[in-house]
Structures are given as C-alpha cells and as structure tokens.
mmCIF file of N, CA, C and O in Angstrom:
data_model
loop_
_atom_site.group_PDB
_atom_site.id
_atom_site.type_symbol
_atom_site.label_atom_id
_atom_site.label_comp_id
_atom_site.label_asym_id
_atom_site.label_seq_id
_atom_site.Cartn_x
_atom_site.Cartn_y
_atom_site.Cartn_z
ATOM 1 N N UNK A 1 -1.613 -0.465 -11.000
ATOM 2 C CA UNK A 1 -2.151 0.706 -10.329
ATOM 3 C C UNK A 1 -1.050 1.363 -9.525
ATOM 4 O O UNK A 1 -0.163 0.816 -8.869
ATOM 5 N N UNK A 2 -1.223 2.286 -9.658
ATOM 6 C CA UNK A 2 -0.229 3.183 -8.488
ATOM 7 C C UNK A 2 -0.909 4.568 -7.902
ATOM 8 O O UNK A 2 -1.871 5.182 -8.365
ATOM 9 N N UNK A 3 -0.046 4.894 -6.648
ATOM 10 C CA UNK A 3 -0.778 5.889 -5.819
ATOM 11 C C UNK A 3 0.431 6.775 -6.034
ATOM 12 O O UNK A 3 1.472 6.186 -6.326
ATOM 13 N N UNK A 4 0.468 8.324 -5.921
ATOM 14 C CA UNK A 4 1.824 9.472 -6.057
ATOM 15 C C UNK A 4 2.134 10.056 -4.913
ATOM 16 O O UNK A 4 1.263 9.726 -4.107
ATOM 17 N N UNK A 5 2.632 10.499 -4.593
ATOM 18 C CA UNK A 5 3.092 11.215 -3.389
ATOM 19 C C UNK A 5 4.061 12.272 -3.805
ATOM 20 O O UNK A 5 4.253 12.276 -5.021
ATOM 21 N N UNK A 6 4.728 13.174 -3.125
ATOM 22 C CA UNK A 6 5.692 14.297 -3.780
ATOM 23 C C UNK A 6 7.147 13.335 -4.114
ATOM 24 O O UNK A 6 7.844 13.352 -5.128
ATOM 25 N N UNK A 7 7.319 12.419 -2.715
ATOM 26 C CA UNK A 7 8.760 12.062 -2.948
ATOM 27 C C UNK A 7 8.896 10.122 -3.456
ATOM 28 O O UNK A 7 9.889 9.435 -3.694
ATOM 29 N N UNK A 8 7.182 9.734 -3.449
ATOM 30 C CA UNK A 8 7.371 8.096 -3.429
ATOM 31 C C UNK A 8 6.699 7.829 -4.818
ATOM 32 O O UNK A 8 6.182 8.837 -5.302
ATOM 33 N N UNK A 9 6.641 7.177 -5.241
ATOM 34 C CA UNK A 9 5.587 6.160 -5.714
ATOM 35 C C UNK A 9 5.015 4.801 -5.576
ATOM 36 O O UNK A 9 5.162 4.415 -6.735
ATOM 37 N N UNK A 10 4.548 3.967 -5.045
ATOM 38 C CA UNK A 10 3.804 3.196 -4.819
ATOM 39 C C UNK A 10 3.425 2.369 -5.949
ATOM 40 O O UNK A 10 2.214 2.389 -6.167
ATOM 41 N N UNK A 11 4.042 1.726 -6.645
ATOM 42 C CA UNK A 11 2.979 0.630 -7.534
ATOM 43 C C UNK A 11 2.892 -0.873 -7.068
ATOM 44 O O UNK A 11 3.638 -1.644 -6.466
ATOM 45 N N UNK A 12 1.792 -0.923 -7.556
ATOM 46 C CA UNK A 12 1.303 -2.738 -7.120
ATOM 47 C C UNK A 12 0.405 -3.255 -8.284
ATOM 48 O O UNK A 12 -0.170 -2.663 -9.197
ATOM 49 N N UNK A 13 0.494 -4.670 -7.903
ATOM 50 C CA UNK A 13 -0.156 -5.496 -8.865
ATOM 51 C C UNK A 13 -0.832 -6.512 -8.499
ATOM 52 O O UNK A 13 -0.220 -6.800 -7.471
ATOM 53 N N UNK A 14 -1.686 -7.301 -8.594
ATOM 54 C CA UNK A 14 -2.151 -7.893 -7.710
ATOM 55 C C UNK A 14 -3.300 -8.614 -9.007
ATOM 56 O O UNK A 14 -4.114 -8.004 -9.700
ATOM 57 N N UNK A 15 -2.896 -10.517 -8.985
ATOM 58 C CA UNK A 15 -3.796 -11.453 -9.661
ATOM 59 C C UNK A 15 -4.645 -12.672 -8.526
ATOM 60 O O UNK A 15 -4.401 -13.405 -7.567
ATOM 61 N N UNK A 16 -5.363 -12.406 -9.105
ATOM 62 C CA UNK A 16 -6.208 -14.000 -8.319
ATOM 63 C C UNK A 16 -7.473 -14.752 -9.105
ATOM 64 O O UNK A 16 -8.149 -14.253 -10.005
ATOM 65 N N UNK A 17 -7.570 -15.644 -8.717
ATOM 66 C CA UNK A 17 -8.958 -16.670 -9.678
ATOM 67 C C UNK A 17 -10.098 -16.498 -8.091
ATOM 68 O O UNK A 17 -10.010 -16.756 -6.891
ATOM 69 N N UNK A 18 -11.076 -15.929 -9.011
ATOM 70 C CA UNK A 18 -12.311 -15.790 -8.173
ATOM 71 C C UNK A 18 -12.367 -17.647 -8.030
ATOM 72 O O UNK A 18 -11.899 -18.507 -8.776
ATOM 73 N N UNK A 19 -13.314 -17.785 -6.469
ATOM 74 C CA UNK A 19 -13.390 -19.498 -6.689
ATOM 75 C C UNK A 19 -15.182 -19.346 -7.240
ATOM 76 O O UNK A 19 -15.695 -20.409 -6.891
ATOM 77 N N UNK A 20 -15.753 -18.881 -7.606
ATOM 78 C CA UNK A 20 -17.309 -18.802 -8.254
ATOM 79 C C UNK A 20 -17.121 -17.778 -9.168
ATOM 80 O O UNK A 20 -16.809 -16.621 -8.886
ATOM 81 N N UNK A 21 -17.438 -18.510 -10.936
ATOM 82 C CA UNK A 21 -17.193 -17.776 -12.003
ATOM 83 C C UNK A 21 -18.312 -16.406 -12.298
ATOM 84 O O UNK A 21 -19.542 -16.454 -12.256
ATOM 85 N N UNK A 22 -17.644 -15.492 -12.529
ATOM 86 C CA UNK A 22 -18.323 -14.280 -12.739
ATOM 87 C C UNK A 22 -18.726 -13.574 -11.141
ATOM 88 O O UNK A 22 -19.804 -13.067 -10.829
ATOM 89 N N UNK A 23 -17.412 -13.741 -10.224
ATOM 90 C CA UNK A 23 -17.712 -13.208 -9.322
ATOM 91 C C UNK A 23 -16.535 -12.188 -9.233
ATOM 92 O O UNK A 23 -16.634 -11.148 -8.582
ATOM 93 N N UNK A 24 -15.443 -12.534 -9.907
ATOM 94 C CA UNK A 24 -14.150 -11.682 -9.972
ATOM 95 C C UNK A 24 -14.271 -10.683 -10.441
ATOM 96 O O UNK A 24 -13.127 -10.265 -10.618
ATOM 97 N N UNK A 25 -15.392 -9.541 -10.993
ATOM 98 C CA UNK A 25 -15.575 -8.202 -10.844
ATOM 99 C C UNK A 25 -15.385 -7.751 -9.292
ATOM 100 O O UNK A 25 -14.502 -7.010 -8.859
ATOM 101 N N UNK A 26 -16.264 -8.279 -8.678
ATOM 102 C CA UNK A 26 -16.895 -8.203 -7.520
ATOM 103 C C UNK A 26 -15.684 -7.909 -6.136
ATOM 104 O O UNK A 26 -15.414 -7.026 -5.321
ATOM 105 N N UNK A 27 -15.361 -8.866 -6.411
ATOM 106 C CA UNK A 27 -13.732 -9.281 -5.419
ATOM 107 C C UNK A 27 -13.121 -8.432 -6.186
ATOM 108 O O UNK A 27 -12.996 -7.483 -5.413
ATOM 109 N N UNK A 28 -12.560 -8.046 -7.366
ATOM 110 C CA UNK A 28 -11.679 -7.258 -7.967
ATOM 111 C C UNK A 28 -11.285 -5.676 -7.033
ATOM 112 O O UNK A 28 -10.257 -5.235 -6.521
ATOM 113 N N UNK A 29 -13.227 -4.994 -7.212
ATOM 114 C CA UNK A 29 -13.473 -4.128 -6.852
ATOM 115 C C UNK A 29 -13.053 -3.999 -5.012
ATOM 116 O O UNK A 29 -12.749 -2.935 -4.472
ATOM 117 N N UNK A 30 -13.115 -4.989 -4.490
ATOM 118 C CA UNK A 30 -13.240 -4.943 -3.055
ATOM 119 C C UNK A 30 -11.671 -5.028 -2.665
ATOM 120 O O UNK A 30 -11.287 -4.358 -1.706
ATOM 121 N N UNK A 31 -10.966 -5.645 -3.215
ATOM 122 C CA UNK A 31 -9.353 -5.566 -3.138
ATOM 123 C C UNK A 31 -8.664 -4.409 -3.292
ATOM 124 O O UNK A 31 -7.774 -3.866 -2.638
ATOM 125 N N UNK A 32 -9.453 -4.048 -4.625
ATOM 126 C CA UNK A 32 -8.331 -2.716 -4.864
ATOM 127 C C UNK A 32 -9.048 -1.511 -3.876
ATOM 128 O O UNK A 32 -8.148 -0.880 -3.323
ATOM 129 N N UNK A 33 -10.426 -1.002 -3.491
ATOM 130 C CA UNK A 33 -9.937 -0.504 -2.273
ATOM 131 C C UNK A 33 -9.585 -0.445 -1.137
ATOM 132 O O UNK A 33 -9.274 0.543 -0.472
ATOM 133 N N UNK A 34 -9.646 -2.274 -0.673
ATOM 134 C CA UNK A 34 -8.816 -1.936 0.613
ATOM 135 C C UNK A 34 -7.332 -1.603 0.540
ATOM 136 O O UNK A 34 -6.573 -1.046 1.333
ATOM 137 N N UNK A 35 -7.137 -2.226 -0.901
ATOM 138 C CA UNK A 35 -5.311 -1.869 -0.729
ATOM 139 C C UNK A 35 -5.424 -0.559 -1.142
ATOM 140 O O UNK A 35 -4.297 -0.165 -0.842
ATOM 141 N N UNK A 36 -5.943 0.322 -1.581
ATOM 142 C CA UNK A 36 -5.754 2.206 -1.728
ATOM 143 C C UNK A 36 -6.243 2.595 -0.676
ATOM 144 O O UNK A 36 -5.837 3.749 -0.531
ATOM 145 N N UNK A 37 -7.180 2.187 0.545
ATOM 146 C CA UNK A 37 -7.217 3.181 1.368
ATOM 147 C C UNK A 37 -5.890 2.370 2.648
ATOM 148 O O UNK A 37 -5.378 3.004 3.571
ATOM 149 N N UNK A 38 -5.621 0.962 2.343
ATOM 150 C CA UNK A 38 -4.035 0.821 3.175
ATOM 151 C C UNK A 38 -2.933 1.856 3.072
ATOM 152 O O UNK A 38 -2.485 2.532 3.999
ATOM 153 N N UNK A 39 -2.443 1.880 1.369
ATOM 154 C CA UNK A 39 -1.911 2.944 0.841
ATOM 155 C C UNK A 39 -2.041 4.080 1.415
ATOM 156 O O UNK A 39 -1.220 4.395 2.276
ATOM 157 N N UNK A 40 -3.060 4.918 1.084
ATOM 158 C CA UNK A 40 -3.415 5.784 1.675
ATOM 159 C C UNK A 40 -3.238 6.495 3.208
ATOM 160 O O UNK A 40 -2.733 7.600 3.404
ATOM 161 N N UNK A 41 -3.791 5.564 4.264
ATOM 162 C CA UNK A 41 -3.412 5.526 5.330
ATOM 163 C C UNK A 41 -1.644 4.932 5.866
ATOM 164 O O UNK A 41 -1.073 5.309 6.889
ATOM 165 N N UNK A 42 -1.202 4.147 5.051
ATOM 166 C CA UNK A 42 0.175 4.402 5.023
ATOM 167 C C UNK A 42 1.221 5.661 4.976
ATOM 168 O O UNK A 42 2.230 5.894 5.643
ATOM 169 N N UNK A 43 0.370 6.609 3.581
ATOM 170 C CA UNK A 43 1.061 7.448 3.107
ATOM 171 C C UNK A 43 0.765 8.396 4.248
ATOM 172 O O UNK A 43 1.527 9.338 4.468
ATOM 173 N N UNK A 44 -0.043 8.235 4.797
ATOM 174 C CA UNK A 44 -0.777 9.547 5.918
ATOM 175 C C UNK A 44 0.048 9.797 7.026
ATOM 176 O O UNK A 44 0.349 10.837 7.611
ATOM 177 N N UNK A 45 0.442 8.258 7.238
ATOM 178 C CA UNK A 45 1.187 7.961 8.761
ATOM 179 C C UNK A 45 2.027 8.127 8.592
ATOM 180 O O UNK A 45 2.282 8.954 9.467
ATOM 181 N N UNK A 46 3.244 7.935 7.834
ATOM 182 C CA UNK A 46 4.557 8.029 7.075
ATOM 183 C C UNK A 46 4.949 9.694 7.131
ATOM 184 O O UNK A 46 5.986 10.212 7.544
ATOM 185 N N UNK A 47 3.970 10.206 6.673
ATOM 186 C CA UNK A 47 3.857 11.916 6.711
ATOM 187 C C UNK A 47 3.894 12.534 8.040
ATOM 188 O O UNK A 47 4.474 13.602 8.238
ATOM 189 N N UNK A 48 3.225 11.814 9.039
ATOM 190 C CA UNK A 48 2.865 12.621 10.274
ATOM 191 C C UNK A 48 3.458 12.280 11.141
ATOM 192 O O UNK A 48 3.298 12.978 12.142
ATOM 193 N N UNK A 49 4.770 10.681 11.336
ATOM 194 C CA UNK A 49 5.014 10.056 12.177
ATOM 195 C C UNK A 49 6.219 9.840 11.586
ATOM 196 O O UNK A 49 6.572 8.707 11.911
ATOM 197 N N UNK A 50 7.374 10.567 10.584
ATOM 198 C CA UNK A 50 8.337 9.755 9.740
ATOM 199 C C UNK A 50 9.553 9.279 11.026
ATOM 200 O O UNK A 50 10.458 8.507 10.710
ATOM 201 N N UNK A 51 9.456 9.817 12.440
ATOM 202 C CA UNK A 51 10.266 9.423 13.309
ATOM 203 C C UNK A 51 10.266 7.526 13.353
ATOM 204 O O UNK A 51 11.115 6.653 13.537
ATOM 205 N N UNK A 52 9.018 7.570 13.111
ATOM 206 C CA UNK A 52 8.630 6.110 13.597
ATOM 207 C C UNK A 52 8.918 5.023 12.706
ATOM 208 O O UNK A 52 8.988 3.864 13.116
ATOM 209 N N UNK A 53 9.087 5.344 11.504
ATOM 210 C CA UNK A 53 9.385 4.479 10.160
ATOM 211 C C UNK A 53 10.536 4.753 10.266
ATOM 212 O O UNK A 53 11.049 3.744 9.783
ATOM 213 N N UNK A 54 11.841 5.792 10.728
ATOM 214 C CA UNK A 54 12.973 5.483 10.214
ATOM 215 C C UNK A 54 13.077 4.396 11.577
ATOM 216 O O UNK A 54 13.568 3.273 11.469
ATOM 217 N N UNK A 55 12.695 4.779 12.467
ATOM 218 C CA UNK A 55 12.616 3.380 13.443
ATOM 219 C C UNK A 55 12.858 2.382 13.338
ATOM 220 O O UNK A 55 13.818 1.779 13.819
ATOM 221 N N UNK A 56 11.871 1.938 12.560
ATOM 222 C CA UNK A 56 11.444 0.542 11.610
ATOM 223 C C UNK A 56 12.344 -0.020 11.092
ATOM 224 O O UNK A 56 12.724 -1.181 11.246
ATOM 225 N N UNK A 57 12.871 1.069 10.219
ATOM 226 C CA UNK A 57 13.408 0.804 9.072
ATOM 227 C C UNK A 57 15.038 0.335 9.418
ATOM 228 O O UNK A 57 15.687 -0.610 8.970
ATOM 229 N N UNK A 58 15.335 1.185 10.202
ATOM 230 C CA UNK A 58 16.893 0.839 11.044
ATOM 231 C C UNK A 58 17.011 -0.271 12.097
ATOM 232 O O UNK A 58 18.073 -0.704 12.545
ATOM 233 N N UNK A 59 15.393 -0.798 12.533
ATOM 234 C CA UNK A 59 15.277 -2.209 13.165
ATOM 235 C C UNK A 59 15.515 -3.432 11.981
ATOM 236 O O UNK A 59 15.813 -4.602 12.222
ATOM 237 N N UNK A 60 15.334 -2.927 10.879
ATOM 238 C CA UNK A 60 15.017 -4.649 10.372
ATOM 239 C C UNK A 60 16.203 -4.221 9.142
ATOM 240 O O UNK A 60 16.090 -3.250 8.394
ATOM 241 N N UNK A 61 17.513 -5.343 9.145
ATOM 242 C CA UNK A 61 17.993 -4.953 8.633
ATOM 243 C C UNK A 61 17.828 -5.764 7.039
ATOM 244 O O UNK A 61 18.802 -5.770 6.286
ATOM 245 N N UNK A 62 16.383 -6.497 6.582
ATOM 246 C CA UNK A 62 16.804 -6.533 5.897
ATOM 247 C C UNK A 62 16.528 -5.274 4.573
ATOM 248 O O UNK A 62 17.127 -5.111 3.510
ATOM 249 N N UNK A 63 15.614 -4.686 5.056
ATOM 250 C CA UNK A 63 15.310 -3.464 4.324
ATOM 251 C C UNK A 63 16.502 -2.556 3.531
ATOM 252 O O UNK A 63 17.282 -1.887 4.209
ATOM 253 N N UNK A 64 16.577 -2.571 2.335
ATOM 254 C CA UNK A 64 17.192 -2.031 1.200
ATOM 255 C C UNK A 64 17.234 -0.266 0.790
ATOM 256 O O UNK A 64 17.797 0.193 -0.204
ATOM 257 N N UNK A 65 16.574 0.443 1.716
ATOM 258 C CA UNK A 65 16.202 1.389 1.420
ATOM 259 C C UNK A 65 16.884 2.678 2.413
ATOM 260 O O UNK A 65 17.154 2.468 3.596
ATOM 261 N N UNK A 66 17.073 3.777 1.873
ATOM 262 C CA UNK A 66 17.893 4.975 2.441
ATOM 263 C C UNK A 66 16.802 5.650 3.747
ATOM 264 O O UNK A 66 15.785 6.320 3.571
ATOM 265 N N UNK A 67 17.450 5.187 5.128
ATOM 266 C CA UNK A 67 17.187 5.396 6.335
ATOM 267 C C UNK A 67 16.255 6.760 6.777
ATOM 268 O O UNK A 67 15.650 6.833 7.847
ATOM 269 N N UNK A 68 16.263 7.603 5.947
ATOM 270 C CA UNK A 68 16.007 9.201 5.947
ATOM 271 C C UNK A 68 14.836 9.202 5.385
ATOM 272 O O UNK A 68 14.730 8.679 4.275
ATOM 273 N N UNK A 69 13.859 9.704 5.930
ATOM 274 C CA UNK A 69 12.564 10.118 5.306
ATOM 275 C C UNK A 69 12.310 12.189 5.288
ATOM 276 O O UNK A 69 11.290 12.682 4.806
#
C-alpha cells in the first residue's frame, strides 16, 4: 500500500498471523487504517510544521535523508 504526496511517497507493508483463525480479515482491516490515518496525519503535520521535522531530523544523526523539507 502506499499513500502520494506532491514531493514523497510513503510505502509500507505490513504481515502478521491473526492468533484466532478467520479473524485476520478483521485485524487486517483495523491496521491498515490506523496506519493511513497515522500517515495521513503525518503528512498533515510535516506540511504545516516542516520547521519542526528538519529539527528532528538534524537531532538524530542517524537519519539518511536530505535535511530540507
């Protein structure tokens, strides 16, 4: 699955074993939207606050990624 943005993309993947069979629709469904509205609200904050992520991003050095949003 992936989410778009103008300048990112976002993909993820994500496996697990339900522990009660024929319940892993169920859980499936409930995972993938908390991680799209995380996403989501990531992408929101990132947009409205990018002072604060290059912050971040220049605190922890092990982050791989170009400082500039």
């Amino acid at each position: 699955n992936s989410i778009n943005t103008e300048q990112t993309k976002i993909q993820y993947h994500m496996t697990f074993s339900p522990k009660f069979i024929g319940t892993g629709w169920l859980i499936k469904q409930h995972i993938h939207r908390f991680i799209k509205l995380a996403l989501v609200k990531l992408i929101h904050f990132s947009e409205t606050n990018p002072q604060l992520i290059n912050q971040a991003i220049a605190k922890d050095p092990s982050t791989n990624v170009n400082p500039k949003i």
